[in-house]
XYZ file of C-alpha atoms in Angstrom:
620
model
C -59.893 63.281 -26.339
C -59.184 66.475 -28.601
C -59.778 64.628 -31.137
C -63.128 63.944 -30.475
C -64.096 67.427 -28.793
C -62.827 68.611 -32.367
C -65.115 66.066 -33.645
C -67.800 67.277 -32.151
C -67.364 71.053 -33.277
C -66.880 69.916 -36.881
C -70.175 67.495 -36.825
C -72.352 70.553 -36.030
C -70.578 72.690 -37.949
C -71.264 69.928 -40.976
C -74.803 70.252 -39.816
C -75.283 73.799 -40.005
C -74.122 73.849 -43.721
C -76.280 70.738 -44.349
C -79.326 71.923 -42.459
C -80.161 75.192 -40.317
C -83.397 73.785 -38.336
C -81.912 70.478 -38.034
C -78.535 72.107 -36.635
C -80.356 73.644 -34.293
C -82.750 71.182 -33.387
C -79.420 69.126 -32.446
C -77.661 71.876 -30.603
C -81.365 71.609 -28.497
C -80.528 68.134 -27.837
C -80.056 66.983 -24.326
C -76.401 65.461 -23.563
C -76.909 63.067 -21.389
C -73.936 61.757 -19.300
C -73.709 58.600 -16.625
C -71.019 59.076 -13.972
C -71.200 55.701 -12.831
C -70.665 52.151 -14.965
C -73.333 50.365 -15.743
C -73.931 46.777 -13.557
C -72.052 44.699 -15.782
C -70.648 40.986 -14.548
C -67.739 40.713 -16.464
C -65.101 37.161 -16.671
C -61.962 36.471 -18.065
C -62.108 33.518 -20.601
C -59.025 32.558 -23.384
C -59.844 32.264 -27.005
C -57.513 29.263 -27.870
C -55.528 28.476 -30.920
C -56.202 25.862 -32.803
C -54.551 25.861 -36.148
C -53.898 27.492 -39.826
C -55.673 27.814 -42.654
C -55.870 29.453 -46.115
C -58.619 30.101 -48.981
C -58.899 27.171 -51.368
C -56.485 28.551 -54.376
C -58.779 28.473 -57.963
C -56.497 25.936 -59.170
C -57.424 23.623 -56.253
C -61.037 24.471 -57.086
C -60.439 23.741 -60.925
C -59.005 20.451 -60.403
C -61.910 19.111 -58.102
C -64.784 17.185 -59.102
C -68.377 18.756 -60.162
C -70.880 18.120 -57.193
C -73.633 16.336 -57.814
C -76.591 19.041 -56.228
C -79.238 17.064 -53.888
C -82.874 16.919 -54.612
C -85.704 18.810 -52.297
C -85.181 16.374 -49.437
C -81.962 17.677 -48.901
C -82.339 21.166 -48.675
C -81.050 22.537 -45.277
C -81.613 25.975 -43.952
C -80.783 27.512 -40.350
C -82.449 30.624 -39.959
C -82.159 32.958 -36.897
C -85.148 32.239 -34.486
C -88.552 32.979 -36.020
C -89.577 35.449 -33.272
C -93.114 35.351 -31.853
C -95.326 38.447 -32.132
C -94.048 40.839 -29.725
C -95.459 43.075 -26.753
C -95.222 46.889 -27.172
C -93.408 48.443 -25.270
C -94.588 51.620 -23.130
C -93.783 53.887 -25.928
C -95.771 52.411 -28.906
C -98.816 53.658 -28.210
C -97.897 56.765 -28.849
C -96.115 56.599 -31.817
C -96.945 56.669 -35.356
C -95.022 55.052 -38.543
C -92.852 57.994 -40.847
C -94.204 59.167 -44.049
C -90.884 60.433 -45.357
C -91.053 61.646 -49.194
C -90.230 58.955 -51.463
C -86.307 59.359 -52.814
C -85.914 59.100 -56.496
C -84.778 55.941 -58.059
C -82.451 56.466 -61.367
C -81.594 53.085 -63.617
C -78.077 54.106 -63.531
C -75.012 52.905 -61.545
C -73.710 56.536 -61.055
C -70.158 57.197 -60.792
C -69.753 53.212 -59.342
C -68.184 50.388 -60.943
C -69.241 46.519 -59.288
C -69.104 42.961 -60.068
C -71.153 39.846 -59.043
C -69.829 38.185 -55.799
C -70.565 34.582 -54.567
C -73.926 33.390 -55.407
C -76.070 30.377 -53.830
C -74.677 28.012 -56.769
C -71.134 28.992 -55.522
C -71.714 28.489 -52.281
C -73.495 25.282 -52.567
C -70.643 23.961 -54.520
C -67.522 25.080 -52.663
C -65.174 22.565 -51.100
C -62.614 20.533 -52.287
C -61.598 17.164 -51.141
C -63.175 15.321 -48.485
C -65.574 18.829 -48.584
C -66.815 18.318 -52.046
C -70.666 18.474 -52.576
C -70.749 18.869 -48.233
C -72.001 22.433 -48.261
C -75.095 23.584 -46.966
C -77.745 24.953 -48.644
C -78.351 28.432 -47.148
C -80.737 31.675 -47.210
C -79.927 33.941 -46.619
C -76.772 34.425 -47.383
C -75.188 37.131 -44.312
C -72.801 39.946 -45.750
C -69.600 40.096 -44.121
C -67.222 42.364 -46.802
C -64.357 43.649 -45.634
C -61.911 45.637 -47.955
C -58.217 47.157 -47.567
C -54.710 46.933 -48.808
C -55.457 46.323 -51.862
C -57.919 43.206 -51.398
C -61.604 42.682 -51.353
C -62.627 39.725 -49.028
C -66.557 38.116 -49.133
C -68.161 36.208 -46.808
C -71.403 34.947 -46.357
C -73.234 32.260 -45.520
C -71.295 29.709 -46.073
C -68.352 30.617 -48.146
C -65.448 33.343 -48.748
C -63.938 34.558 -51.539
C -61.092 36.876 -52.175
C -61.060 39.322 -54.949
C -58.059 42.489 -55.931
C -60.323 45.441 -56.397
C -61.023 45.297 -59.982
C -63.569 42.317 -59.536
C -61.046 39.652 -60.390
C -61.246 36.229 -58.160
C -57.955 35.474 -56.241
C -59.094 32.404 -54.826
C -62.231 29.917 -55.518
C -64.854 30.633 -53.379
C -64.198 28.506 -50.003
C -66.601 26.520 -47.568
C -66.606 27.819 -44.669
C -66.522 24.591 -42.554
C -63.187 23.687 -44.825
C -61.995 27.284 -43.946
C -62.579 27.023 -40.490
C -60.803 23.036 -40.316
C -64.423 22.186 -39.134
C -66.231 18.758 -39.732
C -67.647 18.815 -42.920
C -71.495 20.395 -42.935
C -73.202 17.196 -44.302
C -72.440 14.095 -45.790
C -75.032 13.617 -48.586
C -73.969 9.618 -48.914
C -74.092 8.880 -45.497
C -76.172 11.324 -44.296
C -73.394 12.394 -41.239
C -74.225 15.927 -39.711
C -71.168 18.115 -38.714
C -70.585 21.374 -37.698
C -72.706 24.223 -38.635
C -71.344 27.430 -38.617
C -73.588 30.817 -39.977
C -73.336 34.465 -39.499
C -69.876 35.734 -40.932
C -68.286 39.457 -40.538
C -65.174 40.829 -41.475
C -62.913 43.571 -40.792
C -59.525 45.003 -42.242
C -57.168 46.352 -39.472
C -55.593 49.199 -40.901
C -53.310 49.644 -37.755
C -51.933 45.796 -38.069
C -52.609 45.302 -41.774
C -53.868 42.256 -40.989
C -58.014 40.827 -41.949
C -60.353 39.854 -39.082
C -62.772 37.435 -39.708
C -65.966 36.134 -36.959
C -68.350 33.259 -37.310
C -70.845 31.345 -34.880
C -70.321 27.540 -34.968
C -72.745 24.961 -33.147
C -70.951 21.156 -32.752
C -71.685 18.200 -34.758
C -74.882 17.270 -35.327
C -74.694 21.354 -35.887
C -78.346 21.496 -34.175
C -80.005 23.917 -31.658
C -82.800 23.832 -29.930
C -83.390 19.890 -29.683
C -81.675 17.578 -28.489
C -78.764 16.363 -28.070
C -77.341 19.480 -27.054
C -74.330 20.788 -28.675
C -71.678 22.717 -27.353
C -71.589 26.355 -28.989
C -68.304 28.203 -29.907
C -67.494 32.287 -31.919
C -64.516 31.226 -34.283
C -62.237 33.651 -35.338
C -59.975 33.842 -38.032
C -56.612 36.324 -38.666
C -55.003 36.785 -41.316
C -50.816 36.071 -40.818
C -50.185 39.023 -42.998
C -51.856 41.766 -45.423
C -52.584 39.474 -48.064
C -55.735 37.217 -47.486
C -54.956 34.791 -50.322
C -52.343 33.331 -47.648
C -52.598 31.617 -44.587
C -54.743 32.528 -41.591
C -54.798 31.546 -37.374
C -57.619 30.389 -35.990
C -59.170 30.970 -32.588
C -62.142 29.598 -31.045
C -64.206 31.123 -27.602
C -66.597 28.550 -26.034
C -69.773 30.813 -25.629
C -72.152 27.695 -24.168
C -72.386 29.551 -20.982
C -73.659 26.638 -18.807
C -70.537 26.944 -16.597
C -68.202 24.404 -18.019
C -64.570 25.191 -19.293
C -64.778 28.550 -17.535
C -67.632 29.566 -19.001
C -70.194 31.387 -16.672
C -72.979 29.345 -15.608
C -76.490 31.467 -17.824
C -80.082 30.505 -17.606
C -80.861 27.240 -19.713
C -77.487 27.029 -21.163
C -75.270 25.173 -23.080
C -76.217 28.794 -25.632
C -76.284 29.527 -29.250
C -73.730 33.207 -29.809
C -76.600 34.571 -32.891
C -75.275 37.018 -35.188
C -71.992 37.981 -33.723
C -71.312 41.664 -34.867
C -67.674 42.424 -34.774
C -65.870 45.864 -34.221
C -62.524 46.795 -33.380
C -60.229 50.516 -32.117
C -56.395 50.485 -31.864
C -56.510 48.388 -28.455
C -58.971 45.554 -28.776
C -61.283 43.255 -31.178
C -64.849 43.541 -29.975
C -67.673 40.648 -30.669
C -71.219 41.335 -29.165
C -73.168 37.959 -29.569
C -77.092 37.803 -28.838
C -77.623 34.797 -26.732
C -80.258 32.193 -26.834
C -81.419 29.576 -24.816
C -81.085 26.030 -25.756
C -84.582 25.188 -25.460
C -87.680 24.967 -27.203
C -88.722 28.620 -27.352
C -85.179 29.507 -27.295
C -85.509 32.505 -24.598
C -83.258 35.535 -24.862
C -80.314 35.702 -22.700
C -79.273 39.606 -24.157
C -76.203 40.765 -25.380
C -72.453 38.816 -24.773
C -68.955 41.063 -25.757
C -65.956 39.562 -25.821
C -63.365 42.398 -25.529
C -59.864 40.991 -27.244
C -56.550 42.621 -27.179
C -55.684 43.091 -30.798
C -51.782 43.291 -30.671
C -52.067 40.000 -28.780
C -55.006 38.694 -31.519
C -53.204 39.801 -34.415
C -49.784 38.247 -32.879
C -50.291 34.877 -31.280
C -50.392 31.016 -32.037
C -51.163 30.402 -29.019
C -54.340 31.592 -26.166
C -55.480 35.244 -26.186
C -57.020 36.599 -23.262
C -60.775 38.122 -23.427
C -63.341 39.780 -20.958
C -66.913 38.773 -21.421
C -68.979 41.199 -20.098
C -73.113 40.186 -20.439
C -74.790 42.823 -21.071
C -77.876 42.226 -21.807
C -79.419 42.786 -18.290
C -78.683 45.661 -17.794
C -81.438 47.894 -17.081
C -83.511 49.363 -19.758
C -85.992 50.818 -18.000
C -88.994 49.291 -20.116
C -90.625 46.594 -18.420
C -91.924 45.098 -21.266
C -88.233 45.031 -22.669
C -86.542 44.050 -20.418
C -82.949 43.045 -22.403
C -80.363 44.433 -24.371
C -79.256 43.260 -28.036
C -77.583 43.517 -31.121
C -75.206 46.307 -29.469
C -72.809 46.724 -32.511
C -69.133 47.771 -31.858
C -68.090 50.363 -34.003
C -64.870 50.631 -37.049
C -63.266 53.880 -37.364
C -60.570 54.605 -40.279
C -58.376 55.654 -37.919
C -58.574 53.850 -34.851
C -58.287 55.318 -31.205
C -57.527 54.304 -28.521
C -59.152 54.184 -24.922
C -62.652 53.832 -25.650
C -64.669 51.504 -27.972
C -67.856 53.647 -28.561
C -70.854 50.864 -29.477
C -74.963 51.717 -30.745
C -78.068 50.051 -31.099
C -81.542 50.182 -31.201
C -84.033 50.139 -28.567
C -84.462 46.978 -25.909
C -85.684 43.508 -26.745
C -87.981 41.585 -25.074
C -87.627 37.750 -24.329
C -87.650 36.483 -27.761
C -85.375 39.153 -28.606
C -88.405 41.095 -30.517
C -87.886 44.938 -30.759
C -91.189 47.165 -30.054
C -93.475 47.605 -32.762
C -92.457 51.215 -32.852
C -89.881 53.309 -30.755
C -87.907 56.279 -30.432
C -84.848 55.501 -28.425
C -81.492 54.402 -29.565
C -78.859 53.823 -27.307
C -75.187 54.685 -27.466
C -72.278 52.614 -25.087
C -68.911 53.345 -23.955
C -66.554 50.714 -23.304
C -63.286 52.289 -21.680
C -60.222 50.990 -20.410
C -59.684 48.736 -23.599
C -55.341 49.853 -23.890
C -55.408 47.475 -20.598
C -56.463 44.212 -23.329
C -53.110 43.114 -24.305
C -52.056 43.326 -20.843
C -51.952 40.609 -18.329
C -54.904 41.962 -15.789
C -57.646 43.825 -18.135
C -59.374 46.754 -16.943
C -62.835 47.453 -18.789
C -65.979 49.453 -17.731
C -69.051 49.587 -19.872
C -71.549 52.240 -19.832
C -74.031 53.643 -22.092
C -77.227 56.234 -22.446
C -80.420 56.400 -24.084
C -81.179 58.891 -26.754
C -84.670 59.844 -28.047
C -84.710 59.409 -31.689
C -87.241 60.121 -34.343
C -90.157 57.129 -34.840
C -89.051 53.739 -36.288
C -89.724 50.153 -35.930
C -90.561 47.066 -38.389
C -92.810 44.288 -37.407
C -90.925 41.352 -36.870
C -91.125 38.856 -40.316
C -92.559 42.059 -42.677
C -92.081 41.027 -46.234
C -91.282 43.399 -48.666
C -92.858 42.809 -52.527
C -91.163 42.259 -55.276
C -91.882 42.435 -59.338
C -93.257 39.724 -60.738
C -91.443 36.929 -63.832
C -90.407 33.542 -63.903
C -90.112 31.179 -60.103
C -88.967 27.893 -61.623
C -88.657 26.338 -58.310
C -92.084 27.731 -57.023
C -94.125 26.404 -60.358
C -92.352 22.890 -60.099
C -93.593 22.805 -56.367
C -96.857 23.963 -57.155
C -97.223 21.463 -60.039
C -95.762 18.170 -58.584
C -96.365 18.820 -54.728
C -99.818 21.333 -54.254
C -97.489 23.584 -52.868
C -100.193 26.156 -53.120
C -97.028 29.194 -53.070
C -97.999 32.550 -53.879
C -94.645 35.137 -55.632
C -92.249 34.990 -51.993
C -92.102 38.544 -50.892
C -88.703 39.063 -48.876
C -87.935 39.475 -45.183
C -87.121 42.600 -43.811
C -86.777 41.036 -40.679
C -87.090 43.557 -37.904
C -85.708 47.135 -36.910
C -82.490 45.709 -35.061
C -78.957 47.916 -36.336
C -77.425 44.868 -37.453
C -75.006 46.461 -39.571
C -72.018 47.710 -38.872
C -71.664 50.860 -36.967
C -68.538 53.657 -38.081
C -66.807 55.947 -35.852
C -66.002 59.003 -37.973
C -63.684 61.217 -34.868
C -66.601 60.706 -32.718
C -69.485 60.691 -35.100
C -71.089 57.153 -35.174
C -73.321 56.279 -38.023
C -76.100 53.948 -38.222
C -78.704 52.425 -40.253
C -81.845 49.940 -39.717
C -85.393 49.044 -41.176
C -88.107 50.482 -40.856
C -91.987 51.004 -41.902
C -92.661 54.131 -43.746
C -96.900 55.219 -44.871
C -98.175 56.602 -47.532
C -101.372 58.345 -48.505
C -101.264 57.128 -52.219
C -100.186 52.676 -51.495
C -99.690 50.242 -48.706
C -97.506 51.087 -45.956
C -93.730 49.595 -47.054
C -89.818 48.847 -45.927
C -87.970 52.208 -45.551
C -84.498 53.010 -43.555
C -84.136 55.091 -40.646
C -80.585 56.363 -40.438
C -78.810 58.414 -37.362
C -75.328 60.033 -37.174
C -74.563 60.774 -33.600
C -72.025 62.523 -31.593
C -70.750 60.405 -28.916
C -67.744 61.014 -25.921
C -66.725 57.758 -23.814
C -64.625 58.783 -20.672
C -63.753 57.189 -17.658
C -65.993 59.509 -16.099
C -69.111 58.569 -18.341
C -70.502 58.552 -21.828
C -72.180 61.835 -23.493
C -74.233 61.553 -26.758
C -76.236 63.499 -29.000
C -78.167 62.942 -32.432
C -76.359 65.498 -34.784
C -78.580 63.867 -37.598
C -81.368 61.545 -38.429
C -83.613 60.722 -41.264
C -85.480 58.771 -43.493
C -84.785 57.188 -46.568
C -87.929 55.511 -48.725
C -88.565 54.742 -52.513
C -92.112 55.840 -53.779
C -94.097 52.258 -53.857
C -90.958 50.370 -53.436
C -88.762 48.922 -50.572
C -85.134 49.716 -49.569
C -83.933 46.507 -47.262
C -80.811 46.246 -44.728
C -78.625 49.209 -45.012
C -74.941 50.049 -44.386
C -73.608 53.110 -44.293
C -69.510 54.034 -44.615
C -68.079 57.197 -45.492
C -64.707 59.047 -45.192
C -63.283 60.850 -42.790
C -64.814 64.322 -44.355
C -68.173 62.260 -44.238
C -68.329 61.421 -47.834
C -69.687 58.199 -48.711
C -72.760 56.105 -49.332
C -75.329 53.793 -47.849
C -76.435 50.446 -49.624
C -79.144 48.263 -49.641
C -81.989 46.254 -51.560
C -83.908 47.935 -53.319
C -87.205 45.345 -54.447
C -90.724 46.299 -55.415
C -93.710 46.202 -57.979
C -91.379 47.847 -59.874
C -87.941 46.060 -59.416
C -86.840 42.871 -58.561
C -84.400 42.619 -56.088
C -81.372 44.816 -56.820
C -78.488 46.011 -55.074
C -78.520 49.928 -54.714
C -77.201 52.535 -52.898
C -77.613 56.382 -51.831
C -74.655 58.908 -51.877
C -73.992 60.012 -48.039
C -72.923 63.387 -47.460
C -71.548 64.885 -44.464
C -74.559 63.636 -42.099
C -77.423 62.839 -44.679
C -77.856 61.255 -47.776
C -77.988 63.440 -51.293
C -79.048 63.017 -54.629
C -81.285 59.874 -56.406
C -81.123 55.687 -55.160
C -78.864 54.521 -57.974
C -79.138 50.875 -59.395
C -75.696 48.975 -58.873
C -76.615 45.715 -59.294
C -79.798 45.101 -61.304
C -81.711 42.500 -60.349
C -83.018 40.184 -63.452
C -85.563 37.906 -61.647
C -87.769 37.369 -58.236
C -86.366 35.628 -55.383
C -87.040 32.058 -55.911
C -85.391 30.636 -53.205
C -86.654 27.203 -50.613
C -86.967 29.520 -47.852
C -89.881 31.219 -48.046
C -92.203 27.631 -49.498
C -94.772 25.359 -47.908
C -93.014 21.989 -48.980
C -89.820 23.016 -47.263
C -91.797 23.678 -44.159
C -90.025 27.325 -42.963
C -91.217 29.013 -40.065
C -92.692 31.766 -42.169
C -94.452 30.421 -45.374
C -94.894 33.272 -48.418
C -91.648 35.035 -46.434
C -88.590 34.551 -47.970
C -85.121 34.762 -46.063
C -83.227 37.645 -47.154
C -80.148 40.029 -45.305
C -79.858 39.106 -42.529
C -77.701 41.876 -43.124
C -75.573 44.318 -45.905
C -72.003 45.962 -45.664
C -70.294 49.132 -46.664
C -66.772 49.977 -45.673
C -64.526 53.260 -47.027
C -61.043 51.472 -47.777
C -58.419 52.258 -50.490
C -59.834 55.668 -51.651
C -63.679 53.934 -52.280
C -66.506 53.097 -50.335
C -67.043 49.089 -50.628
C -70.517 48.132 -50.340
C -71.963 44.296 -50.782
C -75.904 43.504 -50.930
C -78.032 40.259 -52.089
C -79.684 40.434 -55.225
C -81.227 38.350 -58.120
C -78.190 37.912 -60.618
C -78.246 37.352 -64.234
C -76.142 34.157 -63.740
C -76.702 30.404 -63.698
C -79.106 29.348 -60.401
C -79.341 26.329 -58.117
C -82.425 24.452 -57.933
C -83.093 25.874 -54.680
C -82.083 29.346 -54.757
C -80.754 32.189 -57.271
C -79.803 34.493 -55.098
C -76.437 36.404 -55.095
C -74.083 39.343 -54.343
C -73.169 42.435 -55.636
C -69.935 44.531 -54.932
C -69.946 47.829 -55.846
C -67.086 50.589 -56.128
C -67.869 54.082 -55.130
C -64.415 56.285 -55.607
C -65.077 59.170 -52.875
């Protein structure tokens, strides 16, 4: 608790020095405080055991045969729901888009080193053995980077890699289904559908020393939505020691919800678990999974966590105990949206204990939009989490609603890009009619669906938004928040220390993360794409509470996205919109801020997509 008082003092202190009128206009702040737990049914549930794994070693990889890459017809994509238009809610009226000044953008990596990380053509090609050529084809492709002791693990959709932290590849990159000791994806001979699995994070433990990985996985035929229905499950994965190259325990949580193996019986369930976001203190491993109907306009359920011990996680082969607590009903006080989502547990570099402190956005409404514009982001307390590893678990869940400056993003926005060479698009124009204009890429909506860091108290966000201009089209800029937050048994306290806008003059800055050390020195990444640029990986310094100094270039981007998603023939729910995100990473680990982001790569392609990943190195 003094810890976090001291937080507190030191935060507005950091503010002051940053910024007199916006220290003061967050010492004006109300606190706002709930002395009673919020609704919440909770269960107890058992993530079981279920084997060992290990990353596929390069000379595995080496010794396997090429695949042979399918044509058109077998393209395969599983996107998160395309979302129908949403309903304001009360606020939007009354709001109006930022015009923030545009931040300069230098052609210059900075004081950052990086190197390429998994790309679509390695992902479509990992797996070995009865894996080979099984992959799916994917966009986009879901950051989930995790970095410490020494080692730099990727994921993404669907593959992992390990690197040491000069760039150099420790393992081949890995499908995820072989990873997981899942069915394979798809057999392109005899056209057998297995388990799908999308939506990978990561985390280091720096209290175990051990690498925490989470992934949603549907059953074999690895559909949703149509029949026959398919049992849904959040896999996790633990690493048996500090070195990720070696083997790994698995654990799997049923999350169908339609009352069956002690799950708790929820509106048109069996349910899909979307985007899992994954968090963690000193007691417990904390998943928050957005739930969906299994049905054809896939209704919202609201927000699942799974609260885990993490001594018992981190030490078992056999069941570990959980509490699912459903969240998303509880009350927003919007009418219009009526759920909560996305509500991402927090990482901290030094984990507490006592309290996981969680953030998000605003409410969702049934399709799990987000209002066209709000001002309210909401901060939770989860307390009670040193009772996890203990045999009766003792958790109470509370949270309060801040008003926050104007953001929001229109559901399926797509931000422009610079124009060259679309192989795949002129070939489907030429032999098919495709009639596709240059893809512009999703910025999906103004969800936090990166990861959130507790900094002694402070917790740091990031999300999409809309920014105006007098002089050019409205375009994709980031709203970011640093906020002072308490969790006690007796309630949770929060106030904004900091917010702000970040936007590129003409361009767009896509899916931030933000990570910085504990003297709240760091950066935030994204995309940066535009008339200007083609999709490259960049990145902000972060200092104290607010970024400083130009958008560097990390990763240059050398092409547009080109990628199946976003074209008539392969029939996506948003034609002219091409997948992209869902989501970036940053994390401070080993003396350097560790940041991950899709770009357009330099490299050899797929036929169906050239997307790929860059990891950059920021020394703080």
């Amino acid at each position: 608790m003094l810890r976090r008082l001291t937080a507190l003092g030191i935060a507005l202190c950091a503010a002051l020095f940053v910024s007199l009128p916006a220290a003061l206009a967050a010492a004006r702040a109300p606190v706002t405080a709930r002395a009673a737990a919020d609704n919440v049914t909770q269960t107890v549930g058992s993530a079981k055991f279920y084997g060992t794994t290990a990353p596929v070693s390069l000379t595995a990889a080496a010794a396997k045969s090429a695949a042979n890459e399918p044509g058109f017809h077998a393209a395969t994509t599983f996107g998160h729901f395309a979302h129908k238009a949403a309903r304001p809610g009360a606020l939007s009226a009354t709001l109006r888009p930022p015009s923030p000044p545009g931040t300069p953008v230098v052609d210059s990596i900075g004081a950052a080193t990086g190197f390429n990380g998994i790309s679509h053509l390695d992902q479509r090609n990992a797996g070995t053995g009865i894996y080979a050529s099984t992959n799916n084809n994917v966009e986009p492709p879901d950051q989930g980077l995790c970095a410490g002791n020494g080692f730099v693990v990727e994921t993404v959709n669907d593959a992992l890699a390990v690197y040491d932290e000069n760039g150099n590849a420790l393992t081949a990159a890995t499908a995820l289904n072989q990873f997981y000791n899942l069915l394979p994806f798809f057999n392109r001979v005899t056209g057998f559908v297995g388990d799908f699995v999308s939506d990978p994070k990561c985390y280091y433990d720096p209290v175990g020393n051990r690498f925490i990985q989470t992934i949603l996985e549907v059953d074999s035929p690895g559909n949703f939505g149509q029949p026959p229905v398919n049992r849904t499950h959040v896999l996790i994965s633990v690493s048996q020691t500090g070195d990720p190259t070696g083997p790994w325990n698995l654990f799997t949580i049923d999350s169908s919800d339609d009352g069956l193996n002690g799950t708790p019986a929820h509106t048109a369930c069996p349910c899909l678990p979307d985007q899992p976001l994954l968090g963690a203190n000193k007691d417990g491993v904390f998943i928050d999974t957005n739930e969906f109907q299994d049905n054809t306009p896939s209704l919202f359920n609201g927000a699942q966590m799974y609260a885990l011990g993490r001594a018992s996680l981190e030490g078992s082969t056999s069941t570990v105990g959980f509490v699912h607590l459903d969240a998303g009903p509880v009350p927003t006080g919007d009418a219009n949206l009526p759920l909560w989502g996305s509500i991402q547990p927090s990482t901290a570099l030094d984990p507490g204990s006592g309290t996981e402190l969680l953030m998000n956005g605003g409410p969702d409404d049934i399709f799990q939009n987000t209002a066209p514009l709000d001002n309210r982001i909401a901060v939770w307390s989860l307390t009670g989490t040193g009772s996890l590893n203990k045999a009766t678990p003792s958790v109470a869940l509370r949270h309060v609603v801040l008003t926050s400056q104007a953001y929001g993003l229109p559901v399926n926005t797509g931000a422009t890009q610079k124009t060259g060479p679309t192989p795949l698009r002129d070939l489907l124009n030429a032999q098919f009619n495709d009639n596709d204009p240059l893809e512009t890429i999703n910025g999906n909506d103004s969800r936090m669906r990166s990861q959130v860091i507790d900094v002694n108290g402070i917790l740091y966000g990031a999300l999409n938004t809309t920014v105006t201009s007098a002089t050019g089209p409205p375009r994709i800029g980031i709203a970011y928040f640093a906020v002072a937050a308490i969790g006690t048994p007796l309630g949770v306290a929060a106030a904004i220390v900091h917010q702000g806008y970040v936007a590129a003059g003409g361009q767009n800055v896509l899916f931030p993360s933000i990570a910085v050390n504990k003297l709240g020195l760091g950066a935030m990444s994204f995309t940066l794409s535009g008339p200007d640029f083609f999709p490259s990986a960049a990145y902000v310094r972060f200092d104290l509470v607010q970024p400083a100094g130009p958008i560097h270039i990390a990763g240059p981007g050398a092409a547009p996205e080109d990628g199946f998603s976003g074209y008539n023939f392969f029939q996506e729910p948003v034609p002219g919109v091409a997948r992209w995100g869902d989501y970036s990473a940053a994390v401070f680990a080993d003396g350097a801020v560790w940041m991950a982001n899709e770009f357009i790569p330099n490299t050899p392609r797929s036929r169906l997509a050239d997307w790929g990943t860059f990891i950059t190195k920021l020394p703080s």
